[in-house]
Every structure is written in C-alpha cells, then in structure tokens.
Coordinates of C-alpha atoms in Angstrom, one line a residue:
M1 CA -0.1 0.1 -0.1
K2 CA 1.6 3.3 -1.0
T3 CA 1.9 6.0 1.5
T4 CA 2.4 9.8 1.0
K5 CA 5.1 12.1 2.4
R6 CA 2.7 12.8 5.3
G7 CA 2.6 9.1 6.2
R8 CA -1.0 8.2 5.2
P9 CA -2.2 5.7 2.6
Y10 CA -3.1 7.0 -0.8
L11 CA -7.0 8.2 -0.8
K12 CA -8.1 5.6 -3.2
D13 CA -6.5 2.8 -1.1
T14 CA -7.7 4.2 2.1
L15 CA -11.4 4.4 0.7
D16 CA -11.3 0.8 -0.8
L17 CA -9.9 -0.7 2.5
F18 CA -12.4 1.1 4.5
A19 CA -15.5 -0.1 2.5
T20 CA -13.9 -3.8 2.3
L21 CA -13.6 -3.6 6.1
I22 CA -17.1 -2.5 6.6
V23 CA -18.5 -5.2 4.2
S24 CA -16.8 -7.8 6.2
L25 CA -18.2 -6.6 9.7
E26 CA -21.4 -7.4 11.1
L27 CA -22.8 -4.1 12.2
T28 CA -24.8 -4.7 15.4
T29 CA -25.9 -3.0 18.6
N30 CA -23.1 -2.5 21.1
R31 CA -23.3 -1.2 24.5
Q32 CA -21.0 1.3 26.2
F33 CA -21.4 3.7 29.3
F34 CA -24.9 2.2 29.8
R35 CA -26.0 3.2 26.3
N36 CA -26.8 1.2 23.3
F37 CA -25.5 1.9 20.0
P38 CA -27.2 0.4 16.9
N39 CA -25.2 -0.4 13.5
S40 CA -21.8 -0.1 15.4
F41 CA -18.6 -2.1 15.6
L42 CA -15.8 -2.4 18.3
T43 CA -12.2 -1.8 18.1
D44 CA -11.6 -5.6 18.6
D45 CA -14.1 -6.5 15.8
A46 CA -12.0 -4.0 13.3
A47 CA -8.6 -5.3 14.5
R48 CA -9.6 -8.9 14.2
N49 CA -11.0 -8.5 10.8
L50 CA -8.1 -6.6 9.4
A51 CA -5.6 -9.2 10.6
N52 CA -6.7 -11.3 7.9
L53 CA -9.0 -9.7 5.5
K54 CA -9.8 -11.2 1.9
F55 CA -11.5 -9.2 -0.8
S56 CA -12.5 -11.4 -4.0
Q57 CA -13.6 -9.9 -7.3
S58 CA -14.9 -12.1 -10.1
N59 CA -15.3 -10.7 -13.7
R60 CA -17.3 -12.3 -16.5
G61 CA -16.2 -11.7 -20.0
P62 CA -16.0 -13.4 -23.5
D63 CA -13.2 -16.1 -23.9
P64 CA -10.4 -14.6 -26.0
R65 CA -10.1 -18.0 -27.9
E66 CA -13.7 -18.6 -28.4
P67 CA -15.9 -15.2 -27.9
S68 CA -19.1 -17.0 -27.9
R69 CA -18.1 -18.6 -24.5
I70 CA -18.2 -16.7 -21.2
V71 CA -15.3 -17.1 -18.9
T72 CA -15.2 -15.9 -15.2
T73 CA -11.8 -14.6 -13.6
T74 CA -11.5 -14.3 -9.9
T75 CA -8.9 -12.3 -8.0
T76 CA -8.4 -12.5 -4.4
T77 CA -6.7 -9.8 -2.4
T78 CA -5.5 -10.6 1.3
F79 CA -4.8 -7.7 3.8
S80 CA -3.0 -8.8 7.1
M81 CA -1.8 -6.3 9.6
T82 CA -1.1 -6.4 13.4
R83 CA -3.4 -4.9 15.9
D84 CA -1.4 -1.8 16.1
M85 CA -1.4 -1.3 12.3
A86 CA -5.0 -1.9 12.4
K87 CA -5.7 0.8 14.9
A88 CA -3.5 3.2 12.7
M89 CA -5.4 2.4 9.8
C90 CA -8.8 3.0 11.7
Q91 CA -7.3 6.3 12.7
H92 CA -6.9 7.3 9.1
F93 CA -10.6 6.4 8.5
M94 CA -11.5 8.7 11.4
D95 CA -9.4 11.4 10.0
A96 CA -11.0 11.2 6.7
R97 CA -14.5 11.3 8.4
L98 CA -15.6 7.8 7.5
I99 CA -16.2 6.8 11.0
E100 CA -16.8 8.3 14.3
N101 CA -16.9 7.5 18.1
A102 CA -20.5 6.6 18.7
A103 CA -20.3 7.5 22.4
D104 CA -18.2 10.7 21.8
P105 CA -18.5 12.1 18.3
G106 CA -16.4 15.0 19.0
S107 CA -13.4 12.8 19.6
N108 CA -10.8 12.6 16.9
L109 CA -8.8 9.9 18.6
F110 CA -9.4 6.2 17.7
K111 CA -9.3 4.3 21.1
D112 CA -8.4 0.8 22.2
R113 CA -11.9 0.1 23.7
G114 CA -14.4 2.0 21.7
V115 CA -17.7 1.8 19.8
Y116 CA -17.7 3.1 16.3
V117 CA -20.4 4.1 13.7
L118 CA -20.2 5.2 10.0
T119 CA -20.6 8.9 9.2
P120 CA -22.8 10.1 6.5
K121 CA -19.7 10.4 4.3
G122 CA -18.5 6.8 5.1
L123 CA -22.2 5.5 3.9
H124 CA -21.7 7.5 0.7
V125 CA -18.3 5.7 0.1
L126 CA -19.5 2.4 1.1
E127 CA -22.7 2.7 -1.2
R128 CA -20.5 3.6 -4.0
F129 CA -18.0 0.9 -3.4
M130 CA -20.7 -1.8 -3.2
S131 CA -22.4 -0.5 -6.5
K132 CA -19.1 -0.5 -8.4
N133 CA -17.9 -3.8 -7.3
G134 CA -21.3 -5.8 -7.4
I135 CA -21.5 -6.6 -3.7
N136 CA -24.4 -8.0 -2.1
G137 CA -25.2 -5.6 0.7
D138 CA -28.2 -7.1 2.3
H139 CA -26.5 -7.5 5.6
V140 CA -25.9 -3.6 5.6
S141 CA -29.3 -2.5 4.0
H142 CA -30.7 -1.6 7.3
V143 CA -27.7 1.0 8.1
F144 CA -28.9 3.0 4.9
T145 CA -32.4 3.3 5.9
S146 CA -31.7 4.3 9.5
Q147 CA -28.8 6.9 9.3
P148 CA -28.4 10.2 7.3
I149 CA -26.2 9.7 4.1
C150 CA -24.1 12.4 2.4
M151 CA -26.2 13.0 -0.9
K152 CA -23.4 15.0 -2.8
L153 CA -19.8 14.5 -2.2
L154 CA -17.3 16.7 -3.9
H155 CA -14.2 15.0 -5.0
L156 CA -10.9 17.0 -5.7
E157 CA -8.5 15.4 -8.1
R158 CA -5.0 14.5 -7.0
R159 CA -1.6 14.0 -8.3
S160 CA -0.7 10.6 -9.1
T161 CA 2.8 10.9 -7.8
D162 CA 2.2 12.1 -4.4
D163 CA -1.7 12.1 -3.8
E164 CA -1.7 15.8 -3.1
I165 CA -4.8 17.9 -4.2
I166 CA -4.2 19.7 -7.6
V167 CA -4.9 23.3 -6.6
S168 CA -6.2 25.4 -9.4
H169 CA -8.2 28.7 -9.5
S170 CA -11.6 26.8 -10.9
V171 CA -11.3 24.0 -8.2
I172 CA -10.9 26.5 -5.3
L173 CA -13.9 28.4 -6.7
A174 CA -15.9 25.2 -7.0
L175 CA -14.9 24.2 -3.4
F176 CA -15.8 27.5 -1.9
R177 CA -19.1 27.8 -3.5
R178 CA -20.0 24.3 -2.2
F179 CA -18.6 25.3 1.2
V180 CA -20.7 28.5 1.5
G181 CA -23.7 27.2 -0.2
R182 CA -26.1 29.1 -2.6
Q183 CA -27.5 31.2 0.2
P184 CA -25.9 32.2 3.7
N185 CA -26.6 29.3 6.1
Y186 CA -27.6 30.6 9.3
P187 CA -29.0 27.7 11.3
P188 CA -32.8 28.0 12.4
D189 CA -33.4 28.4 16.2
S190 CA -35.4 24.9 16.1
L191 CA -32.3 23.1 15.1
D192 CA -31.5 21.7 18.5
S193 CA -34.8 19.9 18.6
A194 CA -34.6 18.5 15.0
D195 CA -33.8 15.0 14.4
A196 CA -30.5 13.5 13.0
F197 CA -31.6 13.7 9.2
Q198 CA -33.0 17.4 9.7
K199 CA -29.6 18.4 11.3
Y200 CA -27.7 16.9 8.7
H201 CA -29.7 18.4 5.8
E202 CA -29.2 21.8 7.4
R203 CA -25.4 21.2 7.5
S204 CA -25.3 20.0 4.1
K205 CA -26.4 23.6 2.8
G206 CA -23.0 25.1 3.7
V207 CA -20.9 26.0 6.6
A208 CA -23.0 27.4 9.7
L209 CA -22.8 31.1 9.8
M210 CA -23.3 33.7 12.6
D211 CA -22.8 37.3 13.3
V212 CA -20.1 38.5 15.6
S213 CA -19.9 41.9 17.3
E214 CA -16.5 43.2 18.2
R215 CA -15.7 46.2 20.4
L216 CA -12.6 47.7 19.1
I217 CA -12.2 51.0 21.3
M218 CA -13.9 51.5 24.7
G219 CA -16.7 53.7 24.6
K220 CA -17.5 53.3 20.9
S221 CA -20.4 51.1 19.5
P222 CA -19.5 47.6 18.6
I223 CA -18.8 46.6 15.1
T224 CA -20.9 43.7 13.8
H225 CA -19.3 41.3 11.3
R226 CA -21.9 39.4 9.2
S227 CA -21.4 36.0 7.8
C228 CA -18.8 34.6 10.2
F229 CA -17.9 31.1 11.2
A230 CA -15.5 29.3 13.5
A231 CA -12.3 27.8 12.1
V232 CA -13.1 24.6 13.6
T233 CA -16.5 24.3 12.2
A234 CA -15.0 25.2 8.7
L235 CA -12.5 22.3 9.1
E236 CA -15.3 19.8 10.1
W237 CA -17.5 20.9 7.2
L238 CA -14.8 20.4 4.6
C239 CA -13.9 17.0 6.0
D240 CA -17.6 15.9 6.0
F241 CA -18.7 17.0 2.6
T242 CA -15.7 16.8 0.4
S243 CA -12.8 14.3 -0.3
V244 CA -10.3 15.9 1.8
I245 CA -8.6 13.7 4.2
G246 CA -8.1 15.1 7.7
R247 CA -8.1 18.4 9.2
E248 CA -4.5 19.3 7.9
E249 CA -5.6 18.9 4.4
A250 CA -8.8 20.8 5.1
A251 CA -6.9 23.6 6.7
E252 CA -4.7 23.9 3.6
M253 CA -7.8 24.4 1.5
A254 CA -9.2 27.0 3.9
A255 CA -5.7 28.7 3.7
Q256 CA -6.3 28.8 0.0
F257 CA -9.8 30.6 0.6
V258 CA -7.8 33.3 2.6
R259 CA -5.2 33.5 -0.3
Y260 CA -7.7 34.0 -2.9
G261 CA -9.5 36.9 -0.8
L262 CA -12.7 34.7 -0.1
I263 CA -12.5 34.7 3.6
A264 CA -10.7 36.8 6.2
L265 CA -9.6 36.6 9.9
V266 CA -12.0 38.5 12.3
S267 CA -10.4 37.4 15.6
D268 CA -8.5 35.0 17.5
K269 CA -8.8 35.5 21.2
R270 CA -6.7 32.6 22.4
K271 CA -4.5 33.4 25.3
N272 CA -0.9 33.9 24.8
N273 CA 0.2 30.6 26.3
D274 CA -2.4 28.6 24.2
S275 CA -1.0 26.5 21.4
A276 CA -1.9 27.6 17.8
I277 CA -1.6 25.7 14.5
I278 CA -1.3 27.9 11.5
F279 CA -1.3 26.4 8.0
T280 CA 0.3 28.7 5.4
V281 CA 0.1 28.3 1.5
R282 CA 2.0 30.1 -1.3
G283 CA 1.4 30.7 -4.9
A284 CA 1.5 33.2 -7.7
A285 CA 0.0 36.7 -6.8
G286 CA -2.9 38.1 -9.1
G287 CA -2.8 41.3 -10.9
P288 CA -2.8 45.0 -9.7
N289 CA -6.8 44.8 -9.2
S290 CA -6.8 41.0 -7.9
T291 CA -7.7 39.8 -4.4
I292 CA -5.4 36.9 -4.8
S293 CA -2.3 37.1 -2.5
Q294 CA 1.0 35.4 -2.6
H295 CA 0.4 33.6 0.5
G296 CA -2.4 32.7 3.0
E297 CA -2.6 31.4 6.2
F298 CA -5.3 29.8 8.2
R299 CA -5.4 29.6 12.1
C300 CA -6.7 26.3 13.5
T301 CA -7.7 27.3 17.0
A302 CA -10.8 27.0 19.1
K303 CA -11.2 30.9 19.4
A304 CA -10.5 31.7 15.7
I305 CA -13.3 33.4 13.9
Y306 CA -13.4 34.0 10.0
K307 CA -15.8 35.8 7.8
I308 CA -16.8 35.8 4.1
T309 CA -15.4 38.8 2.3
E310 CA -17.1 40.9 -0.3
E311 CA -15.2 38.9 -3.0
G312 CA -16.3 35.7 -1.2
R313 CA -19.9 37.1 -1.5
R314 CA -19.6 37.8 -5.2
T315 CA -18.0 34.4 -5.8
A316 CA -20.8 32.7 -3.9
R317 CA -23.4 34.6 -6.1
W318 CA -25.6 35.2 -2.8
D319 CA -26.6 38.6 -4.2
V320 CA -27.6 37.4 -7.6
P321 CA -31.3 36.8 -8.2
E322 CA -32.5 33.2 -8.3
G323 CA -32.3 32.0 -11.7
A324 CA -29.7 34.4 -12.9
T325 CA -26.4 33.5 -14.2
D326 CA -22.9 34.7 -14.0
S327 CA -21.7 37.3 -16.3
P328 CA -18.7 36.2 -18.4
N329 CA -16.8 38.9 -17.1
N330 CA -17.4 38.3 -13.4
S331 CA -14.4 37.7 -11.3
S332 CA -15.6 34.3 -10.2
A333 CA -16.1 33.2 -13.9
N334 CA -13.1 34.8 -15.3
L335 CA -10.2 32.1 -15.4
S336 CA -7.3 34.5 -16.4
S337 CA -3.7 33.6 -16.3
A338 CA -3.2 35.8 -13.2
A339 CA -6.0 33.8 -11.2
R340 CA -4.3 30.5 -11.7
S341 CA -2.8 28.7 -8.7
S342 CA -0.1 26.2 -8.1
E343 CA 1.8 24.9 -5.2
D344 CA 5.0 25.7 -7.1
P345 CA 5.0 29.3 -8.4
T346 CA 7.7 28.4 -10.8
E347 CA 5.4 26.1 -12.5
E348 CA 2.7 28.8 -13.1
A349 CA 3.9 30.5 -16.2
A350 CA 5.0 27.3 -17.9
T351 CA 1.3 25.6 -17.4
V352 CA -0.9 28.6 -17.8
A353 CA -1.4 28.2 -21.7
K354 CA -2.3 24.6 -21.3
L355 CA -4.7 25.4 -18.3
D356 CA -6.3 28.1 -20.4
A357 CA -6.9 25.7 -23.3
R358 CA -8.2 22.8 -21.2
L359 CA -10.3 24.4 -18.5
H360 CA -13.4 25.3 -20.5
R361 CA -17.0 25.7 -19.2
R362 CA -19.1 22.5 -19.3
A363 CA -22.8 22.9 -19.9
S364 CA -24.8 22.5 -16.6
M365 CA -27.6 20.2 -16.1
T366 CA -30.2 22.7 -16.6
D367 CA -28.4 23.9 -20.0
R368 CA -28.5 20.3 -21.1
L369 CA -32.1 19.8 -20.2
N370 CA -33.0 23.0 -22.1
A371 CA -30.7 21.9 -25.0
S372 CA -29.5 25.4 -24.9
H373 CA -26.0 24.4 -26.1
T374 CA -27.3 23.2 -29.4
K375 CA -26.2 25.3 -32.2
D376 CA -28.3 27.1 -34.5
D377 CA -26.9 25.7 -37.7
E378 CA -27.4 22.1 -36.5
K379 CA -29.7 20.0 -38.5
K380 CA -33.4 19.4 -37.7
S381 CA -32.5 15.9 -36.5
T382 CA -31.1 17.4 -33.5
H383 CA -34.6 17.7 -31.9
K384 CA -34.7 13.8 -31.4
E385 CA -31.1 13.9 -30.2
S386 CA -31.9 16.6 -27.7
N387 CA -34.9 14.4 -26.3
T388 CA -32.5 11.5 -26.0
E389 CA -30.0 13.6 -24.0
R390 CA -32.7 15.2 -22.0
L391 CA -34.0 11.7 -20.9
K392 CA -30.5 10.5 -20.2
H393 CA -30.1 13.2 -17.5
I394 CA -33.7 12.8 -16.3
I395 CA -32.9 9.0 -15.5
E396 CA -29.5 9.9 -14.2
E397 CA -30.8 12.6 -11.7
P398 CA -32.4 10.9 -8.7
H399 CA -34.9 13.5 -8.0
L400 CA -35.9 13.9 -11.6
R401 CA -36.1 10.1 -12.1
I402 CA -38.6 9.7 -9.2
L403 CA -40.6 12.5 -10.7
F404 CA -40.6 11.0 -14.1
R405 CA -41.8 7.7 -12.6
E406 CA -44.8 9.5 -11.4
F407 CA -45.5 11.2 -14.6
L408 CA -45.2 7.7 -16.4
R409 CA -47.5 6.1 -13.7
A410 CA -50.3 8.7 -14.3
N411 CA -49.8 7.9 -18.2
F412 CA -50.1 4.1 -17.6
C413 CA -46.6 3.4 -18.8
E414 CA -44.5 3.1 -15.8
E415 CA -43.3 -0.3 -16.6
N416 CA -41.0 1.3 -19.5
L417 CA -38.8 3.0 -16.9
T418 CA -38.9 0.0 -14.4
F419 CA -37.8 -2.4 -17.1
Y420 CA -35.2 -0.1 -18.3
I421 CA -33.5 0.4 -14.8
E422 CA -33.8 -3.4 -13.9
V423 CA -31.9 -4.4 -17.0
Q424 CA -29.3 -1.8 -16.3
D425 CA -29.0 -3.4 -12.9
F426 CA -28.9 -6.8 -14.4
K427 CA -26.1 -5.9 -16.9
R428 CA -24.0 -4.4 -14.3
K429 CA -24.4 -7.4 -11.7
F430 CA -23.6 -9.8 -14.5
N431 CA -20.3 -8.5 -15.4
I432 CA -18.9 -8.1 -11.9
T433 CA -19.3 -9.6 -8.3
S434 CA -17.1 -9.2 -5.2
S435 CA -17.2 -10.3 -1.5
A436 CA -15.2 -9.3 1.4
M437 CA -14.6 -11.6 4.6
A438 CA -12.4 -12.1 7.4
S439 CA -10.8 -15.4 7.7
S440 CA -9.6 -16.3 11.2
T441 CA -8.1 -19.8 9.9
P442 CA -6.2 -20.5 6.7
A443 CA -8.1 -22.3 4.2
A444 CA -8.1 -26.0 4.5
R445 CA -5.9 -27.9 2.2
G446 CA -7.9 -29.5 -0.7
Q447 CA -10.7 -26.9 -0.2
K448 CA -12.7 -27.0 -3.5
A449 CA -14.1 -23.4 -3.6
T450 CA -12.3 -20.1 -2.6
P451 CA -14.5 -17.5 -1.2
G452 CA -14.6 -15.7 -4.5
Q453 CA -15.7 -18.8 -6.4
A454 CA -18.4 -19.4 -3.8
A455 CA -19.6 -15.9 -4.0
M456 CA -19.8 -16.2 -8.0
E457 CA -21.9 -19.5 -7.5
R458 CA -24.3 -17.5 -5.3
H459 CA -24.1 -14.6 -7.7
H460 CA -25.0 -17.0 -10.7
E461 CA -28.1 -18.0 -8.9
S462 CA -29.3 -14.5 -8.2
L463 CA -28.7 -13.5 -11.8
I464 CA -30.7 -16.3 -12.9
Q465 CA -33.5 -15.3 -10.6
M466 CA -33.3 -11.8 -12.1
A467 CA -33.4 -12.9 -15.6
L468 CA -36.5 -15.1 -14.8
V469 CA -38.1 -12.1 -12.9
I470 CA -37.7 -9.7 -15.6
Y471 CA -38.9 -12.0 -18.3
N472 CA -42.0 -13.4 -16.5
T473 CA -42.8 -9.6 -15.3
Y474 CA -42.3 -7.6 -18.5
L475 CA -42.0 -10.2 -21.6
A476 CA -44.0 -13.0 -20.9
P477 CA -47.5 -13.3 -22.8
S478 CA -50.1 -11.7 -20.5
S479 CA -47.5 -10.9 -17.8
Q480 CA -48.4 -8.5 -15.0
N481 CA -46.6 -5.5 -16.7
E482 CA -46.3 -6.6 -20.3
L483 CA -44.2 -4.2 -22.5
N484 CA -45.4 -2.9 -25.7
I485 CA -42.5 -3.9 -27.8
D486 CA -41.5 -4.7 -31.5
H487 CA -43.1 -7.9 -32.8
G488 CA -39.8 -9.1 -34.2
L489 CA -38.0 -8.6 -31.0
R490 CA -40.5 -10.6 -29.0
N491 CA -40.7 -13.2 -31.5
E492 CA -36.6 -13.3 -31.4
L493 CA -36.5 -13.7 -27.6
S494 CA -39.4 -16.4 -27.6
G495 CA -37.6 -18.2 -30.2
Y496 CA -34.3 -18.2 -28.3
L497 CA -36.0 -19.5 -25.1
T498 CA -38.0 -22.2 -26.9
D499 CA -34.6 -23.5 -28.3
V500 CA -32.8 -23.4 -24.9
I501 CA -35.5 -24.9 -22.7
T502 CA -36.3 -27.6 -25.1
A503 CA -32.6 -28.5 -25.3
L504 CA -32.3 -28.4 -21.5
T505 CA -35.6 -30.1 -20.6
G506 CA -36.8 -31.9 -23.6
K507 CA -40.1 -30.0 -23.1
A508 CA -41.8 -27.4 -25.3
F509 CA -41.6 -23.9 -24.1
Q510 CA -44.9 -22.8 -22.8
G511 CA -44.3 -18.9 -22.8
R512 CA -43.2 -18.6 -19.2
I513 CA -39.9 -19.6 -17.5
E514 CA -40.1 -21.6 -14.3
M515 CA -37.5 -21.7 -11.7
E516 CA -36.4 -25.2 -12.3
Q517 CA -35.9 -24.5 -15.9
A518 CA -34.0 -21.3 -15.3
N519 CA -31.6 -23.0 -12.8
A520 CA -30.0 -24.9 -15.8
F521 CA -28.9 -21.7 -17.6
N522 CA -25.1 -21.3 -17.9
A523 CA -23.3 -18.1 -18.1
T524 CA -23.2 -17.9 -21.9
Q525 CA -26.9 -18.4 -22.2
L526 CA -27.4 -15.7 -19.6
Q527 CA -25.1 -13.4 -21.6
T528 CA -27.4 -14.1 -24.8
M529 CA -30.4 -13.1 -22.8
I530 CA -28.6 -9.9 -21.7
R531 CA -28.0 -9.1 -25.3
L532 CA -31.7 -9.7 -26.2
Y533 CA -32.8 -7.6 -23.1
E534 CA -30.3 -4.8 -24.1
R535 CA -31.9 -4.6 -27.7
I536 CA -35.6 -4.3 -25.9
Q537 CA -34.2 -1.9 -23.5
T538 CA -32.8 0.3 -26.4
H539 CA -36.4 0.1 -28.0
V540 CA -38.1 1.0 -24.8
F541 CA -35.8 4.1 -24.3
R542 CA -36.6 5.4 -27.7
L543 CA -40.4 4.9 -26.8
M544 CA -40.1 6.9 -23.7
A545 CA -38.0 9.8 -25.7
T546 CA -40.3 10.0 -28.6
D547 CA -43.5 7.6 -28.1
S548 CA -46.0 7.8 -30.8
L549 CA -48.6 5.9 -28.5
T550 CA -48.1 8.4 -25.6
P551 CA -47.2 11.4 -27.7
Y552 CA -43.6 12.5 -26.7
V553 CA -43.4 11.3 -23.2
C554 CA -40.1 13.1 -22.4
P555 CA -41.2 16.4 -24.2
Q556 CA -44.6 16.4 -22.4
F557 CA -42.9 15.7 -19.0
I558 CA -40.4 18.5 -19.2
K559 CA -43.3 21.0 -19.7
T560 CA -45.2 20.0 -16.5
P561 CA -45.3 22.4 -13.7
R562 CA -43.5 20.0 -11.3
F563 CA -40.6 19.2 -13.4
L564 CA -39.9 23.1 -14.1
A565 CA -40.2 23.7 -10.4
L566 CA -37.9 20.9 -9.4
R567 CA -35.3 21.8 -12.2
V568 CA -35.2 25.3 -10.8
K569 CA -34.8 24.1 -7.2
L570 CA -32.0 21.6 -8.3
N571 CA -30.2 24.5 -10.1
D572 CA -30.5 26.8 -7.2
E573 CA -29.2 24.2 -4.7
D574 CA -26.3 23.2 -7.1
D575 CA -23.3 25.6 -7.1
T576 CA -22.8 26.7 -10.8
S577 CA -19.1 26.2 -10.6
V578 CA -19.8 22.5 -9.2
N579 CA -22.0 22.1 -12.2
E580 CA -19.3 22.8 -14.6
F581 CA -17.5 19.6 -13.5
P582 CA -18.8 16.2 -14.5
L583 CA -21.5 14.6 -12.5
M584 CA -20.6 10.9 -11.7
P585 CA -23.1 8.3 -10.9
S586 CA -22.5 6.7 -7.3
G587 CA -21.5 3.3 -9.0
A588 CA -19.0 4.8 -11.4
S589 CA -15.4 4.0 -11.0
T590 CA -12.9 7.1 -10.0
P591 CA -11.5 8.4 -13.1
S592 CA -7.5 7.9 -13.6
V593 CA -7.4 11.4 -14.9
P594 CA -9.7 14.4 -14.3
P595 CA -12.8 13.9 -16.4
G596 CA -12.7 15.8 -19.7
L597 CA -9.0 16.4 -19.4
T598 CA -6.0 14.9 -20.9
D599 CA -3.3 13.0 -19.2
D600 CA -1.6 16.0 -18.0
E601 CA -2.7 16.6 -14.4
V602 CA -4.2 20.1 -14.4
G603 CA -6.9 19.4 -11.7
G604 CA -10.5 19.2 -11.4
A605 CA -13.5 18.2 -9.4
Y606 CA -16.6 16.0 -9.9
V607 CA -19.5 15.3 -7.7
T608 CA -21.0 11.9 -7.0
I609 CA -24.6 11.5 -5.8
S610 CA -26.0 8.8 -3.3
Q611 CA -28.9 7.1 -4.9
R612 CA -30.1 5.9 -1.6
A613 CA -30.1 9.4 -0.1
A614 CA -31.8 11.0 -3.0
A615 CA -34.5 8.4 -2.9
I616 CA -34.9 8.9 0.9
S617 CA -35.1 12.7 0.5
Q618 CA -37.8 12.5 -2.3
G619 CA -39.8 10.1 -0.2
K620 CA -39.8 12.7 2.8
E621 CA -40.8 15.5 0.5
R622 CA -43.7 13.3 -1.0
Q623 CA -44.8 12.6 2.6
A624 CA -44.6 16.3 3.5
H625 CA -46.9 17.2 0.6
S626 CA -49.3 14.5 1.2

C-alpha cells in the first residue's frame, strides 16, 4: 500500500480498504456507558478482521479464444496487519471522517476500547464501493435506511505521484461555492430539537454562519461582522462533505480561501500561552486589481473566527437573483492567467497556456435539459437527439427520475422505466461481483471453492433469478406489466428461449420460465439473454424519448409544472461552478485522470450522488406534501 510524504495511505487505497472492512463486519448493537449504539462495531472487531481480510472479485467476459463462450476470472486480495497497524489504519478512517466514536462524536482519536459507527460520508463511500464492485449488501441495508447519508460528495482530483490535491483557480472556486452554499446558511433556532436527518440536511447547505460583534475602542459602538464562522467548524464541514482527508488537508484548502481573498480573519482570542496551529500556502499573486495574494494562512484554533469577504459573496453569488447566471466578465467566472494557482509558483507560467486551453466551461444540467447548448446551424434531426439527451439526464438525476416515474404512472406506462432500470442493474451485476470476509483460520488444504468462487456461484443463482423475474414480469405473454415492444424482438426472444429450454428439459416452452428450468442456464446463455434484453431496453428508451402511442413522453414531461419547479430547485441548490464539473453516478469508477481532461494533471473536481439518499429525500418530500 503506497503512502504519502505525510505518512498516510493514498486516498483511493484508504477508501477501498475502509469499504472492504465494513462489508466484512457485522454491524450490530453494542453497549457502552450504559447506552446502546445500533449499527456499530468495536475496536476488537475491526482489528480482528483487518488481521486477515480477503477481498475477492470475479469478472465475466468473453473467452479470447472463443468469444461465444463466457469465462469467469476471480482475483483475491488478502490484507494482513497487526493490531497496532489496524488501529493506525482506523485512525486514518477517522481522520477522513468515514467513522466516528459513537459515544463521543467529537473525539478525533481512535481508542483501544471504543464503539464506532459510520458517518454520512462513510455511508456514501460504502454505497459507491458496493455498487461499483457488485457486492451484495443485504447485511448492511438497514444501516442505509436508519442513518443520514451524504447525498452529494465533492471529489477533488489529486496528483498520481504524491496524492496531493491539484490546486487551481477553478477548483478553489468550486470548493468555496460548495462550502458557503447558494445562500448564507444561518441555522434555524429550532435546529436543537430537530432529528439527525434534519440536522444533517441543514449542515449540507453550507458551513454554519453567525454574526459576531466586536468592540475595538472602549466607549465606541461595537462593530458587527456578518457571515462569520468558527475555524474549527470550517474544518469539520470540509472533512464531512468533500474528499479531503483530515483536518490538515482541510486547513490547507481553507488557507487557499484566505489567499484568494474569499475569507478573512475576524479575531483569534486565544490566550498567549495557548498553542496554535497555523497553515500557510503560497502561490503566484494576481494582477494589480486582484484579491489573490502570494500567500495565505489559516489559524486552526478553537477561538479563531473568520468571515466571508465581499469577494467571497460575489463568488458565492449570494446577491445574484435566483435563476440568474454569472456574467462572463464576473471575477468568479474569469479564469485569467493571473488567477491561476499552483503549489509551485515556478510552474505557473509554464502551465498557464495549457490550463487556459483545457479548463473550458461544461454545460450545466439545466443547460443540457433545455438543450440550450445546441448550435443554431445544426440539422433538424437534433430535436430527437436533444430528447434523448434530456431523457438520459432525467434518468441519471435521482430527483428527476422519481418525478418522471410518477408522470409515467399517471400515463399508465411506468413499466417502461422500471424495465429499463432493472436491465441496467442486471447488466452491471452480470459483469462483476465481489465479496469481503475475514478469515480467522487459513483455508483447509484441498478446499474446493475459494471465497470468490463461492460468491460467484451464489451470484450466478441470483442472476438467474433476476433474468427469470424480468422475463415473467415484462416480456411473457399476458404478464403483469407486459411491455408494448416490437413484434420481431418479441419473437426473437421467444424463439431463443424455446430452443434453450427444449434442449435443456426436452419439453416445449410454454411462454413462461419456471425456476427449475432457469436453474439450468449457464453463463453463456445468460449473456445471450442480456443481449436480447439490451436490444429491448434500447427500444423502450426510444419509446420514452419519442413515443407515438403516448405522444412524446419526455417532451411532455419537461413541460409539467412539477418538473419545471424541481429543475429550478436543483439548479439553485447546486453551485454553478460545481455544475461545470462532470456529475459521476454513485457506482462509477473514480477516473484515472480528471474527467474531460488529458493525461496532463491540471486538476478538476466532480460530484457523486448517493442514490439511496436521493430516494429517501424524495420520499420525505412526498410525505410532507401529502
């Protein structure tokens, strides 16, 4: 496992090992200090599993020598560490805000006898890891429904050589806008009586602000500083809602805010003998009228108070009316060479030309849904293409997808969307499956199946079950949610199943697949069914985008008042600068280079969305309006 100059493992290794450990644990109710803590684990549990942790991953693919056959490749990785190493690794998990002490959430030290739970950020990372690696998460599903989950996590790109965040002007602006929110976040007075979900939702809007009065001269009226926050609060927020690891890295990002003139120190009333940790960053200064300094420092003390500057307010667009957009000449949108930043000022001039060429504005979700980026001189056929793009973004965005489902239900064609999503899930699960387990004793000599092979066998059984359910629910004659699909496609699928089932059982196919018949399917036959399902899925997608039976489902949907209101709400909640970076699905792999950029490491950011958190949020909103 590679480590950085700071002595911590690389971020990707940290996240992967954390998620592997959690999947291998049994999260139960543990008791400490006369209190019960559900969905928790003990220090001993983590140390025991990390002493001999096995992660097995099986991938299906065509045989290079005979592409019609499907072969399975299983890779098993074993982690082994002493108790002290395991504790040190868990300390890194705490620093990254993936776990916290259940009895004392404010503690930053991983203790020898402690009870620990996952944080909302930890649940987001776990969900993404499980989705990406095809892990069956039934044993942790109760955790996702009973605790808050970080819905949107901002990831900052890192250098491959030393795992340090690649700092650039656009990245700092994106991070700052996410940090302060679309509007100033003054917590409501009723927050103390709110439940955990409501409190977390309020925190996710941006760092908690307050007004601070300061009397500079005796007898004079005090000066009130607006939009202030405690230094410690800022560090905690950055650790909880972004991919920064630890307060040290968070403090460096906050120091960049100071260097860019976005925040400024109000006061630090610590006593002279109190210790103080001050982080300083350096870079190229801006032009004569720029707020960017050569260096910036951030005081990590309990008494330090900072405020949002006027430049910070302009960057956050707090004073811009809702629905308005930045002017191209706005300082927050102007990526001039003077505004570029680098940890090494000598590299600034050499790379600025490349940066200017590559950091171009990406269309926001609202732009894509409006198809406003379509050029005037494009052909008329782009109308259908824009509907296709719109539908893709509607399905990818959890809130819009739930609203679209309700629209289809009202038009009696919900089964189209359900089938499309279930086939997507089926394809993903067919290609990859993983398992994680702690093995207290070595595998017995002559053991027939490795953990990965055993997991693959169980996975194959579940895939057969999925294929059966999809066919019997949507494609079998007179099925419960029978799809209206092309007659040729239906006949091709029926003909294939007739040949397979007759060859396997010697009996004629009766139009429905029985479980005992499906159990005989092999991987190659499942692959053929996936290809047929995929063709039907493409047909169904086109129906939803431009349906002649339910005239133009997608165009009709995007004109509904509820869609228009939700689109505006999503655009207001999302920071424009964050929208300029790619939106990654929760199950997508972390890109090896910043999305949309070349192999040259110039930095970037992207947002991942928790599908579970979005579904829970939408469910609560529906309950509130009902």
